[in-house]
Amino acid sequence: MAAPTKKINLSGLARKLVLDGLLDEEKAQSILEESLKKKKPFISLVVENKLVPSSSIALAAAQEFGAPLVDIDLLEIDPDIIKLVKEDLIKKHHALPIFKRGKRLAVAVSDPTNIQALDEIKFATGLTTDAVIVEEDKLTKNIDKALEAADGGLGDMDDEDFDDLDDLEVAEDGPQEQDDGDIDDAPVVRFVNKVLLDAIKKGASDLHFEPYEKTYRVRFRIDGVLMEVAKPPMSLSSKIAARIKVMSRLDVSERRVPQDGRIKLKLSKTKSIDFRVSTCPTLFGEKSCMRILDSDAAALQIDQLGYEDHQKETFLSNLHKPYGMFLVTGPTGSGKTVSLYTGINILNTEDINISTAEDPVEINLPGVNQVQVDERTGMTFEKALKAFLRQDPDIILVGEVRDLGTASIAVKAAQTGHMVMSTLHTNDGPQTLTRLQDMGIQAFAVATSINLITAQRLLRRLNPNNRVPFEMPDDALRDEGYSEDLIAKGINLFEPGEITDDNPGYKGRAGIYQVMPISDDMKRLIIEGANAVQLADQSAAEGIWDIRKSGLMKAASGVTSLSEVNRVTVE
C-alpha cells in the first residue's frame, strides 16, 4: 500500500516550491508570515534570504502557471511604456510593464499568482495585462533602472530622500546661489545633488555630465575606470549644465567658451567636500566635468602611497636635500598631486617657509602659503615664482612646469639654494630630462639642478576577498618581463574572481613608480646630449626600476593582476 501523500497547507508559488523540493514547508510558512507582516512579496524574501536561486523560482513558476519566461536583461524597455503605470503602483506590486502591443500590456512579475497587481495595472491603464515571468533579482534591478531612466534619474527616490537632498548646500565660503528662472527646478536640483552624493559614496574621482545628439549620460571614474551611472532625458541637458554653473559660481548665460569653477558642498556642520568644475561647449550642449578633491589625500603618509622600500628610501633622502629640483611626472589622474602633498606634509614644520603656486589650489594646507594661478588676472606661474623668490622661501612648489619661462625660473631657483618641487606631463624619468631640454633649458642647467624624478601611474588593487590564482607558463612570464631568478623562485599571480555588485574584482588603487635619482654618470650623459633611450639604458644599468617593472612586482606580490599592469603600462 502506497504511503499517503503529505498534505501541504500552502498555495500558489509557495506550494509549488515546496512540492518541487526547493523549499522546506516550515520555512515557506515562516517566510509567508514574514511577508504579510512586512508587506513585502514572498518571492523577494526568499531570494533575499538566499533560500532558493531566483532562476529556479522563475522556472518553477513558468512550468506551473504556463506563463512565458523572459530574460529581462536582454530587453531594451521604452521609458514611455514604463510611464503608462504610476511609479507607486510599480513599487507596490513589484511589477514592471515591459512592452505594449495594441491593447495588451506585458507586465514583468516574479510571482504570477499576484492577480491583484495585474488587475490594478489593468484598471489604471485601461489595457489588458499579460504576466511575463522574470527572475526576482533581475526584476528588482530593472525596476530601479527603468524608473531612473523614465524619471531623469529620480525614480528610485522617495520623499525622505528629497528632503535630505534639499538640505545639501554650497558652503558659505564657496559659490553663492544665483536667481535664474531656467534652473529653478526642484527635480533638477535634487538630481544633481543625488549624483554628487552617489559619487562621494562610491569613491569616484571624477564625474562627467555628457550631452549627445539623442542621449545624455552621466559617468563616474571609479578606480581609474569610467562607468555609466545614469541616463537622464535630453530635455534636462541645459538645466543640469545651468545648475552645475550656479553651484560653482560660473556665468550661466555664457555657453560659448569653457569655464572653470569650484564647488564646496556642505554635507553637514562638520563635513564638506570640494569639487573642481570644468565646463566645455560641445556640438550638442555643454559638457561638465568635476574632480572630487579629497582633503584626506593631503594627510597620507609615505607608506600609504605604495612605494617599494628601496624607492621610499630614495624618495625621502632626496626630499630632505637643501636645494635642487624634485619632479613628479605622469599623465593626468596618476596621483602626482597626492605625491607632492605627501612630500610637502613631511617638510611642513614651523622652521620651514613653504610657498606654492597651483592651478587650481586643490587642497588647503595649513602652514603653507598657497597662491592660486589665474591667467585672466595675469597671475601666472612665472609671476608667482618671481614673487616667491622675494619672500625668503625655503621650499617652492610649482603646480606644473608648462613653459620655458616657468621652467627657467624654477631651474634658477633650484641652482641658488632653494628646494623646488613640481610636476611635468611626461611618461617617465628619462623623457622628463629630454623634455626640459626641448623646452629650451640648457643641458648643463638640467644636469645640475635636478635631484630626483619620480614617474608614476595608478592601477587597480585586486579585491582580496575576490581573487583567484592565475597560472602562466615560464615562457609567457619571460615575455611579460619577469627575470629568470624570479621565475625560478616561483611567481604567484592572481586575477579577479566572479564579479558581482557586492563583490567587485578590484577595490581601491595602488601606485607604481620609477624613482630615478640623477647620478653623476646620468649628469655626464645629459651634458653630452644623450637621448631618452640612452638615459633609460643608464637608469636600468644603475638598478632603477622602470614603471613596468614596478607593476610586474605588484602583480607578483598579489596586489594587482597582470592584465591590470598591462592595461596601465603597455603602450
Coordinates of C-alpha atoms in Angstrom, one line a residue:
M1 CA 0.0 0.0 0.0
A2 CA 1.4 3.4 -1.1
A3 CA 2.3 5.9 1.7
P4 CA -0.3 8.7 2.0
T5 CA 0.7 11.9 0.3
K6 CA 1.6 14.6 2.8
K7 CA -0.9 17.4 3.0
I8 CA 0.6 20.8 2.4
N9 CA -1.2 23.8 3.7
L10 CA 0.2 26.3 1.2
S11 CA -1.0 27.7 -2.1
G12 CA 0.4 29.4 -5.1
L13 CA 4.1 29.6 -5.8
A14 CA 5.0 28.8 -2.2
R15 CA 3.2 25.4 -2.7
K16 CA 5.0 24.7 -6.0
L17 CA 8.4 25.4 -4.4
V18 CA 7.7 23.0 -1.6
L19 CA 6.4 20.3 -3.9
D20 CA 9.4 20.6 -6.1
G21 CA 11.7 20.1 -3.1
L22 CA 13.2 23.6 -3.5
L23 CA 11.9 24.9 -0.1
D24 CA 11.1 23.4 3.3
E25 CA 7.4 23.7 4.2
E26 CA 8.1 25.2 7.6
K27 CA 10.5 27.7 6.2
A28 CA 8.0 28.5 3.4
Q29 CA 5.3 29.1 6.1
S30 CA 7.6 31.3 8.1
I31 CA 8.5 33.4 5.0
L32 CA 4.8 33.8 4.2
E33 CA 4.1 35.1 7.7
E34 CA 7.0 37.5 7.4
S35 CA 5.8 38.6 4.0
L36 CA 2.4 39.5 5.4
K37 CA 4.0 41.2 8.4
K38 CA 6.4 43.3 6.4
K39 CA 4.0 43.8 3.4
K40 CA 6.8 42.5 1.2
P41 CA 6.5 40.0 -1.7
F42 CA 7.1 36.3 -0.7
I43 CA 9.5 35.8 -3.6
S44 CA 11.5 38.9 -2.6
L45 CA 12.1 37.5 0.9
V46 CA 13.0 34.0 -0.4
V47 CA 15.7 35.5 -2.8
E48 CA 17.0 38.0 -0.2
N49 CA 17.5 35.2 2.3
K50 CA 19.2 33.1 -0.4
L51 CA 16.8 30.1 0.2
V52 CA 16.2 29.4 -3.5
P53 CA 18.0 30.7 -6.5
S54 CA 15.9 33.2 -8.4
S55 CA 16.4 31.3 -11.7
S56 CA 14.9 28.2 -10.1
I57 CA 11.9 30.1 -8.8
A58 CA 11.3 31.6 -12.2
L59 CA 11.5 28.2 -14.0
A60 CA 9.1 26.6 -11.5
A61 CA 6.6 29.5 -11.9
A62 CA 6.7 29.2 -15.7
Q63 CA 6.1 25.5 -15.6
E64 CA 3.3 25.7 -13.0
F65 CA 1.3 28.6 -14.4
G66 CA 2.1 28.4 -18.1
A67 CA 3.3 32.0 -18.4
P68 CA 6.3 32.8 -20.7
L69 CA 9.8 33.1 -19.1
V70 CA 11.9 36.0 -20.2
D71 CA 15.4 37.2 -19.5
I72 CA 14.6 40.9 -18.8
D73 CA 18.3 41.9 -19.0
L74 CA 18.2 41.3 -22.8
L75 CA 15.3 43.7 -23.3
E76 CA 15.5 47.4 -24.0
I77 CA 12.5 48.9 -22.3
D78 CA 10.9 52.0 -23.7
P79 CA 10.6 54.7 -20.9
D80 CA 7.2 55.7 -22.4
I81 CA 5.9 52.2 -21.7
I82 CA 7.0 52.5 -18.1
K83 CA 5.2 55.8 -17.7
L84 CA 1.9 54.1 -18.5
V85 CA 1.9 52.8 -14.9
K86 CA 2.5 55.1 -11.9
E87 CA 5.7 54.7 -10.0
D88 CA 3.9 53.9 -6.7
L89 CA 2.0 51.1 -8.4
I90 CA 5.1 49.6 -9.8
K91 CA 6.8 49.6 -6.4
K92 CA 3.7 48.4 -4.6
H93 CA 3.3 45.3 -6.7
H94 CA 6.9 44.8 -7.7
A95 CA 5.7 44.6 -11.3
L96 CA 7.1 46.3 -14.4
P97 CA 5.4 47.0 -17.8
I98 CA 7.9 46.0 -20.5
F99 CA 6.1 46.2 -23.8
K100 CA 2.8 47.0 -25.4
R101 CA 1.1 45.5 -28.4
G102 CA -2.2 47.0 -29.4
K103 CA -4.4 47.0 -26.3
R104 CA -2.3 44.4 -24.5
L105 CA 0.4 45.3 -22.0
A106 CA 3.0 42.7 -21.0
V107 CA 3.9 43.1 -17.3
A108 CA 7.1 41.5 -15.8
V109 CA 6.5 39.8 -12.5
S110 CA 8.3 37.2 -10.4
D111 CA 5.1 35.7 -8.9
P112 CA 2.3 35.2 -11.5
T113 CA -0.2 34.4 -8.7
N114 CA -0.3 38.1 -7.8
I115 CA -3.6 38.7 -9.5
Q116 CA -4.2 42.0 -7.6
A117 CA -1.1 43.5 -9.3
L118 CA -2.4 42.7 -12.8
D119 CA -5.9 43.8 -12.0
E120 CA -4.8 47.2 -10.6
I121 CA -2.5 47.9 -13.6
K122 CA -5.3 46.9 -15.9
F123 CA -7.7 49.3 -14.2
A124 CA -5.1 52.1 -14.2
T125 CA -4.1 51.8 -17.8
G126 CA -7.3 50.5 -19.5
L127 CA -5.2 47.8 -21.1
T128 CA -5.4 44.0 -20.9
T129 CA -2.5 42.8 -18.9
D130 CA -0.4 39.6 -19.5
A131 CA 2.0 38.3 -17.0
V132 CA 5.6 37.6 -18.1
I133 CA 7.8 35.8 -15.6
V134 CA 11.3 37.1 -14.9
E135 CA 13.9 36.3 -12.2
E136 CA 13.3 38.2 -9.0
D137 CA 16.7 39.7 -8.6
K138 CA 16.8 40.8 -12.2
L139 CA 13.3 42.3 -11.8
T140 CA 14.4 44.3 -8.8
K141 CA 17.4 45.7 -10.6
N142 CA 15.5 46.5 -13.8
I143 CA 12.7 48.3 -11.9
D144 CA 15.3 50.6 -10.3
K145 CA 17.0 51.2 -13.6
A146 CA 13.8 51.7 -15.5
L147 CA 12.3 54.2 -13.1
E148 CA 15.5 56.1 -13.0
A149 CA 15.6 56.3 -16.8
A150 CA 11.9 57.2 -17.1
D151 CA 12.2 60.0 -14.5
G152 CA 15.5 61.6 -15.2
G153 CA 17.4 59.5 -12.6
L154 CA 14.9 60.4 -9.8
G155 CA 12.6 57.3 -10.0
D156 CA 14.2 55.4 -7.1
M157 CA 14.0 58.2 -4.6
D158 CA 11.2 58.8 -2.1
D159 CA 10.1 61.9 -0.3
E160 CA 12.5 61.3 2.6
D161 CA 15.4 61.2 0.1
F162 CA 14.2 64.5 -1.4
D163 CA 14.3 66.2 2.0
D164 CA 17.9 65.1 2.5
L165 CA 18.9 66.3 -0.9
D166 CA 17.3 69.6 -0.4
D167 CA 19.3 70.1 2.7
L168 CA 22.6 70.0 0.8
E169 CA 24.0 73.4 0.3
V170 CA 27.0 75.2 -1.1
A171 CA 29.3 76.2 1.8
E172 CA 29.4 79.9 2.6
D173 CA 33.0 80.3 1.6
G174 CA 32.2 78.7 -1.7
P175 CA 30.0 79.8 -4.6
Q176 CA 26.8 81.6 -3.9
E177 CA 23.3 80.8 -5.3
Q178 CA 22.0 82.9 -8.2
D179 CA 18.5 83.6 -9.3
D180 CA 17.8 82.2 -12.7
G181 CA 14.5 81.0 -13.9
D182 CA 15.9 78.3 -16.1
I183 CA 17.4 76.4 -13.2
D184 CA 14.7 77.0 -10.5
D185 CA 13.6 73.4 -11.0
A186 CA 13.5 71.2 -7.8
P187 CA 13.8 67.8 -9.6
V188 CA 17.0 69.0 -11.4
V189 CA 18.5 70.3 -8.1
R190 CA 17.7 67.0 -6.5
F191 CA 19.1 65.0 -9.4
V192 CA 22.4 66.9 -9.4
N193 CA 22.7 66.6 -5.6
K194 CA 21.9 62.9 -5.8
V195 CA 24.6 62.4 -8.4
L196 CA 27.2 64.2 -6.3
L197 CA 26.3 62.2 -3.2
D198 CA 26.4 58.9 -5.1
A199 CA 29.9 59.9 -6.5
I200 CA 31.2 60.5 -3.0
K201 CA 29.7 57.3 -1.6
K202 CA 31.1 55.2 -4.4
G203 CA 34.6 56.7 -4.1
A204 CA 34.6 58.3 -7.6
S205 CA 37.4 60.6 -8.5
D206 CA 35.7 62.3 -11.5
L207 CA 32.2 62.9 -12.7
H208 CA 31.2 63.5 -16.4
F209 CA 27.9 65.1 -17.5
E210 CA 27.8 64.5 -21.2
P211 CA 25.2 65.7 -23.8
Y212 CA 25.0 63.9 -27.2
E213 CA 22.7 64.3 -30.2
K214 CA 19.9 61.9 -28.9
T215 CA 21.1 60.9 -25.4
Y216 CA 22.5 62.3 -22.2
R217 CA 24.7 60.3 -19.9
V218 CA 26.4 60.7 -16.5
R219 CA 29.6 58.7 -15.9
F220 CA 31.8 58.2 -12.8
R221 CA 35.5 57.4 -12.9
I222 CA 36.0 54.8 -10.1
D223 CA 39.4 53.3 -9.5
G224 CA 40.6 54.9 -12.8
V225 CA 37.8 53.4 -15.0
L226 CA 34.8 55.2 -16.3
M227 CA 31.4 53.7 -15.9
E228 CA 27.9 55.0 -16.8
V229 CA 25.6 55.6 -13.8
A230 CA 22.6 57.5 -15.2
K231 CA 20.9 58.5 -18.5
P232 CA 18.6 61.4 -17.7
P233 CA 16.3 62.8 -20.5
M234 CA 17.9 65.1 -23.1
S235 CA 15.4 67.7 -22.1
L236 CA 17.3 68.2 -18.8
S237 CA 20.6 68.8 -20.5
S238 CA 20.6 72.6 -20.4
K239 CA 19.1 72.7 -16.9
I240 CA 21.7 70.3 -15.5
A241 CA 24.5 72.4 -17.0
A242 CA 22.9 75.6 -15.6
R243 CA 22.5 74.1 -12.1
I244 CA 26.2 73.0 -12.1
K245 CA 27.3 76.5 -13.1
V246 CA 25.2 78.1 -10.4
M247 CA 26.8 75.8 -7.8
S248 CA 30.3 76.6 -9.0
R249 CA 29.7 80.4 -9.4
L250 CA 30.1 80.4 -13.2
D251 CA 28.4 82.6 -15.7
V252 CA 25.1 80.8 -16.5
S253 CA 24.5 82.9 -19.6
E254 CA 27.9 82.1 -21.2
R255 CA 27.7 78.9 -23.2
R256 CA 30.3 79.5 -25.9
V257 CA 33.6 79.2 -24.1
P258 CA 35.0 76.8 -21.4
Q259 CA 34.7 77.9 -17.8
D260 CA 36.4 76.7 -14.6
G261 CA 35.0 76.9 -11.1
R262 CA 34.8 75.2 -7.8
I263 CA 32.1 73.8 -5.5
K264 CA 32.4 73.4 -1.8
L265 CA 29.4 71.1 -0.9
K266 CA 28.4 71.2 2.7
L267 CA 27.1 67.8 3.8
S268 CA 26.8 68.6 7.5
K269 CA 28.0 71.0 10.1
T270 CA 31.4 69.3 10.2
K271 CA 31.7 67.7 6.8
S272 CA 32.2 69.3 3.4
I273 CA 33.6 68.1 0.0
D274 CA 35.3 70.2 -2.7
F275 CA 34.7 69.7 -6.4
R276 CA 36.8 71.2 -9.2
V277 CA 34.5 72.0 -12.1
S278 CA 35.2 72.5 -15.8
T279 CA 32.6 73.2 -18.4
C280 CA 33.2 72.9 -22.2
P281 CA 30.8 73.6 -25.1
T282 CA 30.3 70.6 -27.4
L283 CA 28.2 70.1 -30.5
F284 CA 25.0 69.2 -28.6
G285 CA 25.4 71.2 -25.4
E286 CA 27.8 71.9 -22.6
K287 CA 29.8 69.0 -21.0
S288 CA 30.6 69.4 -17.4
C289 CA 33.4 67.6 -15.7
M290 CA 34.0 67.5 -11.9
R291 CA 37.1 66.4 -10.0
I292 CA 36.4 65.4 -6.4
L293 CA 39.2 66.9 -4.3
D294 CA 40.0 64.6 -1.4
S295 CA 41.4 66.6 1.5
D296 CA 42.3 63.4 3.2
A297 CA 44.8 62.7 0.5
A298 CA 46.9 65.6 1.8
A299 CA 47.3 63.7 5.1
L300 CA 48.5 60.5 3.5
Q301 CA 51.7 59.0 4.9
I302 CA 54.5 57.9 2.6
D303 CA 53.9 54.2 3.5
Q304 CA 50.3 54.5 2.1
L305 CA 51.5 55.5 -1.4
G306 CA 52.8 52.1 -2.3
Y307 CA 56.5 52.8 -2.8
E308 CA 58.8 49.8 -2.5
D309 CA 61.2 50.0 0.4
H310 CA 64.2 51.0 -1.8
Q311 CA 62.1 53.5 -3.7
K312 CA 60.8 55.1 -0.4
E313 CA 64.3 55.4 0.9
T314 CA 65.4 57.2 -2.3
F315 CA 62.3 59.4 -2.2
L316 CA 62.9 60.5 1.4
S317 CA 66.7 61.1 1.1
N318 CA 66.2 63.4 -1.9
L319 CA 63.2 65.1 -0.4
H320 CA 65.4 66.3 2.5
K321 CA 68.1 67.8 0.4
P322 CA 68.5 71.6 0.9
Y323 CA 68.2 72.6 -2.7
G324 CA 67.6 71.2 -6.2
M325 CA 64.5 70.1 -8.2
F326 CA 62.2 67.3 -7.1
L327 CA 60.0 66.4 -10.1
V328 CA 56.9 64.1 -10.2
T329 CA 55.7 63.1 -13.6
G330 CA 52.9 61.2 -15.2
P331 CA 49.6 61.6 -17.0
T332 CA 46.5 63.4 -15.7
G333 CA 44.9 61.4 -12.8
S334 CA 48.1 59.5 -12.0
G335 CA 48.3 60.8 -8.4
K336 CA 51.1 63.4 -8.9
T337 CA 49.4 66.0 -6.6
V338 CA 49.0 63.4 -3.8
S339 CA 52.7 62.5 -4.0
L340 CA 53.7 66.2 -3.9
Y341 CA 51.4 67.0 -1.0
T342 CA 52.7 64.0 0.9
G343 CA 56.2 65.3 0.5
I344 CA 55.1 68.8 1.5
N345 CA 53.5 67.5 4.6
I346 CA 56.7 65.7 5.6
L347 CA 58.6 69.0 5.2
N348 CA 56.0 71.3 6.7
T349 CA 57.5 72.3 10.0
E350 CA 57.5 75.7 11.8
D351 CA 61.1 76.4 10.8
I352 CA 60.5 76.0 7.1
N353 CA 58.9 78.6 4.8
I354 CA 56.9 76.9 2.0
S355 CA 55.2 78.7 -0.9
T356 CA 53.1 77.0 -3.6
A357 CA 51.7 78.2 -7.0
E358 CA 48.9 76.0 -8.1
D359 CA 46.2 76.0 -10.8
P360 CA 43.9 75.3 -9.1
V361 CA 44.7 75.1 -5.4
E362 CA 43.2 71.7 -4.8
I363 CA 43.6 71.2 -1.1
N364 CA 44.1 73.7 1.7
L365 CA 47.4 73.0 3.5
P366 CA 47.7 74.8 6.9
G367 CA 51.1 76.3 7.4
V368 CA 51.8 76.6 3.7
N369 CA 51.5 79.8 1.7
Q370 CA 49.3 78.8 -1.3
V371 CA 48.8 81.0 -4.4
Q372 CA 46.1 80.5 -7.0
V373 CA 47.4 80.9 -10.5
D374 CA 44.9 82.8 -12.7
E375 CA 45.9 83.6 -16.3
R376 CA 42.9 86.0 -16.6
T377 CA 44.2 88.3 -13.9
G378 CA 47.8 87.9 -15.0
M379 CA 48.9 85.8 -12.0
T380 CA 50.9 83.2 -14.0
F381 CA 53.3 80.5 -12.6
E382 CA 56.2 82.7 -13.8
K383 CA 55.0 85.8 -11.9
A384 CA 54.2 83.7 -8.8
L385 CA 57.7 82.2 -8.8
K386 CA 59.3 85.7 -9.2
A387 CA 57.3 86.9 -6.2
F388 CA 58.3 83.8 -4.1
L389 CA 62.0 84.5 -4.6
R390 CA 61.5 87.8 -2.8
Q391 CA 59.6 86.1 0.1
D392 CA 62.5 84.4 1.7
P393 CA 61.4 80.8 0.7
D394 CA 63.0 77.5 1.7
I395 CA 60.7 75.3 -0.4
I396 CA 58.8 76.3 -3.6
L397 CA 56.1 74.1 -5.1
V398 CA 55.1 74.8 -8.7
G399 CA 51.9 73.0 -9.6
E400 CA 53.1 72.3 -13.1
V401 CA 56.1 73.3 -15.4
R402 CA 54.2 74.3 -18.6
D403 CA 56.5 76.6 -20.5
L404 CA 60.1 77.9 -20.8
G405 CA 59.5 80.9 -18.6
T406 CA 58.3 78.9 -15.6
A407 CA 61.0 76.2 -16.2
S408 CA 63.8 78.8 -16.4
I409 CA 62.9 80.4 -13.1
A410 CA 62.4 77.1 -11.4
V411 CA 65.8 75.8 -12.5
K412 CA 67.5 79.1 -11.4
A413 CA 65.8 78.8 -8.0
A414 CA 67.0 75.3 -7.6
Q415 CA 70.5 76.3 -8.5
T416 CA 70.5 79.2 -6.0
G417 CA 69.8 77.3 -2.8
H418 CA 66.0 76.5 -2.9
M419 CA 64.2 73.2 -3.0
V420 CA 61.8 73.3 -5.9
M421 CA 59.0 70.7 -6.3
S422 CA 56.9 70.4 -9.4
T423 CA 55.1 68.2 -11.8
L424 CA 55.5 67.6 -15.5
H425 CA 53.4 65.7 -18.0
T426 CA 55.8 63.1 -19.3
N427 CA 55.8 59.3 -19.4
D428 CA 59.0 58.5 -17.4
G429 CA 62.2 59.9 -15.9
P430 CA 64.5 59.8 -19.0
Q431 CA 61.8 61.5 -21.1
T432 CA 61.5 64.3 -18.5
L433 CA 65.2 65.1 -18.9
T434 CA 64.9 65.5 -22.7
R435 CA 61.5 67.3 -22.4
L436 CA 63.1 70.1 -20.3
Q437 CA 65.8 70.5 -23.0
D438 CA 63.1 70.6 -25.7
M439 CA 61.5 73.5 -23.8
G440 CA 64.8 75.4 -24.1
I441 CA 66.6 74.7 -20.8
Q442 CA 70.3 74.1 -21.4
A443 CA 71.6 70.6 -20.8
F444 CA 74.1 71.8 -18.2
A445 CA 71.3 73.5 -16.2
V446 CA 69.1 70.3 -16.4
A447 CA 72.0 68.2 -15.2
T448 CA 73.0 70.4 -12.3
S449 CA 69.5 71.4 -11.0
I450 CA 67.5 68.1 -10.8
N451 CA 67.9 65.8 -7.8
L452 CA 65.2 63.3 -8.4
I453 CA 62.4 62.4 -10.9
T454 CA 59.5 60.2 -9.8
A455 CA 57.3 58.9 -12.6
Q456 CA 54.1 57.2 -11.6
R457 CA 50.8 55.5 -12.6
L458 CA 47.8 54.3 -10.6
L459 CA 46.4 50.8 -11.1
R460 CA 43.5 49.0 -9.5
R461 CA 44.0 46.8 -6.5
L462 CA 42.6 43.3 -6.6
N463 CA 39.8 42.7 -4.1
P464 CA 41.5 40.4 -1.5
N465 CA 38.1 38.7 -1.0
N466 CA 37.5 38.0 -4.7
R467 CA 40.7 36.9 -6.4
V468 CA 41.7 33.5 -7.9
P469 CA 45.1 32.1 -8.8
F470 CA 46.2 32.6 -12.4
E471 CA 48.8 30.2 -13.9
M472 CA 51.2 31.1 -16.7
P473 CA 53.9 29.1 -18.4
D474 CA 57.5 30.2 -17.8
D475 CA 57.9 31.3 -21.4
A476 CA 54.9 33.6 -21.1
L477 CA 56.3 35.1 -17.8
R478 CA 59.6 35.8 -19.6
D479 CA 57.8 37.5 -22.4
E480 CA 56.0 39.7 -19.8
G481 CA 59.4 40.8 -18.4
Y482 CA 59.9 38.7 -15.3
S483 CA 63.5 37.7 -14.6
E484 CA 64.9 34.2 -14.6
D485 CA 65.7 34.4 -10.9
L486 CA 62.1 35.4 -10.0
I487 CA 60.6 32.7 -12.3
A488 CA 62.9 30.1 -10.6
K489 CA 61.6 31.1 -7.1
G490 CA 58.0 30.9 -8.3
I491 CA 55.6 33.6 -9.2
N492 CA 52.0 33.5 -7.8
L493 CA 49.7 35.6 -10.0
F494 CA 46.0 36.4 -9.4
E495 CA 43.1 37.5 -11.4
P496 CA 39.6 38.7 -10.3
G497 CA 37.1 36.0 -9.4
E498 CA 33.4 36.1 -10.3
I499 CA 32.4 39.8 -10.2
T500 CA 29.1 40.9 -8.6
D501 CA 27.7 44.3 -7.5
D502 CA 28.5 43.4 -3.9
N503 CA 31.9 41.8 -4.6
P504 CA 33.9 43.6 -7.3
G505 CA 37.1 42.2 -8.7
Y506 CA 39.0 45.3 -7.9
K507 CA 38.8 47.7 -4.9
G508 CA 41.0 50.8 -4.5
R509 CA 44.1 51.8 -6.3
A510 CA 47.9 51.5 -5.8
G511 CA 50.8 53.4 -7.2
I512 CA 53.6 52.1 -9.3
Y513 CA 56.7 54.2 -9.6
Q514 CA 60.0 54.9 -11.3
V515 CA 62.1 56.7 -8.6
M516 CA 65.2 58.0 -10.6
P517 CA 67.9 60.0 -8.8
I518 CA 70.3 61.9 -11.1
S519 CA 73.6 60.2 -10.6
D520 CA 77.0 61.6 -11.8
D521 CA 77.0 59.2 -14.8
M522 CA 73.5 60.4 -15.7
K523 CA 74.6 64.0 -15.4
R524 CA 77.5 63.3 -17.8
L525 CA 75.2 61.7 -20.3
I526 CA 72.8 64.7 -20.2
I527 CA 75.6 67.2 -20.8
E528 CA 76.9 65.1 -23.7
G529 CA 73.4 65.3 -25.3
A530 CA 72.2 61.7 -24.7
N531 CA 68.7 60.9 -25.9
A532 CA 65.8 59.4 -23.8
V533 CA 66.7 55.8 -24.8
Q534 CA 70.3 56.2 -23.8
L535 CA 69.3 57.7 -20.5
A536 CA 66.8 54.9 -19.9
D537 CA 69.6 52.3 -20.5
Q538 CA 71.8 54.1 -18.0
S539 CA 69.0 54.2 -15.4
A540 CA 68.4 50.4 -15.9
A541 CA 72.2 49.8 -15.5
E542 CA 72.0 51.6 -12.2
G543 CA 69.3 49.2 -11.0
I544 CA 66.4 51.7 -11.2
W545 CA 63.1 50.1 -11.7
D546 CA 61.0 51.5 -14.5
I547 CA 57.2 51.7 -14.2
R548 CA 56.7 48.4 -16.0
K549 CA 59.0 46.5 -13.6
S550 CA 57.3 48.2 -10.6
G551 CA 53.9 47.0 -11.9
L552 CA 55.2 43.4 -12.5
M553 CA 56.4 43.3 -8.9
K554 CA 53.0 44.5 -7.7
A555 CA 51.3 41.7 -9.7
A556 CA 53.8 39.1 -8.3
S557 CA 53.0 40.2 -4.8
G558 CA 49.3 39.7 -5.4
V559 CA 48.4 43.4 -5.1
T560 CA 47.0 43.6 -8.6
S561 CA 46.6 41.4 -11.7
L562 CA 49.0 41.1 -14.7
S563 CA 46.1 42.2 -17.0
E564 CA 45.8 45.4 -15.0
V565 CA 49.5 46.0 -15.2
N566 CA 49.3 45.6 -19.0
R567 CA 46.4 47.9 -19.2
V568 CA 48.3 50.7 -17.5
T569 CA 51.9 50.1 -18.8
V570 CA 51.7 48.6 -22.2
E571 CA 51.8 51.2 -25.0

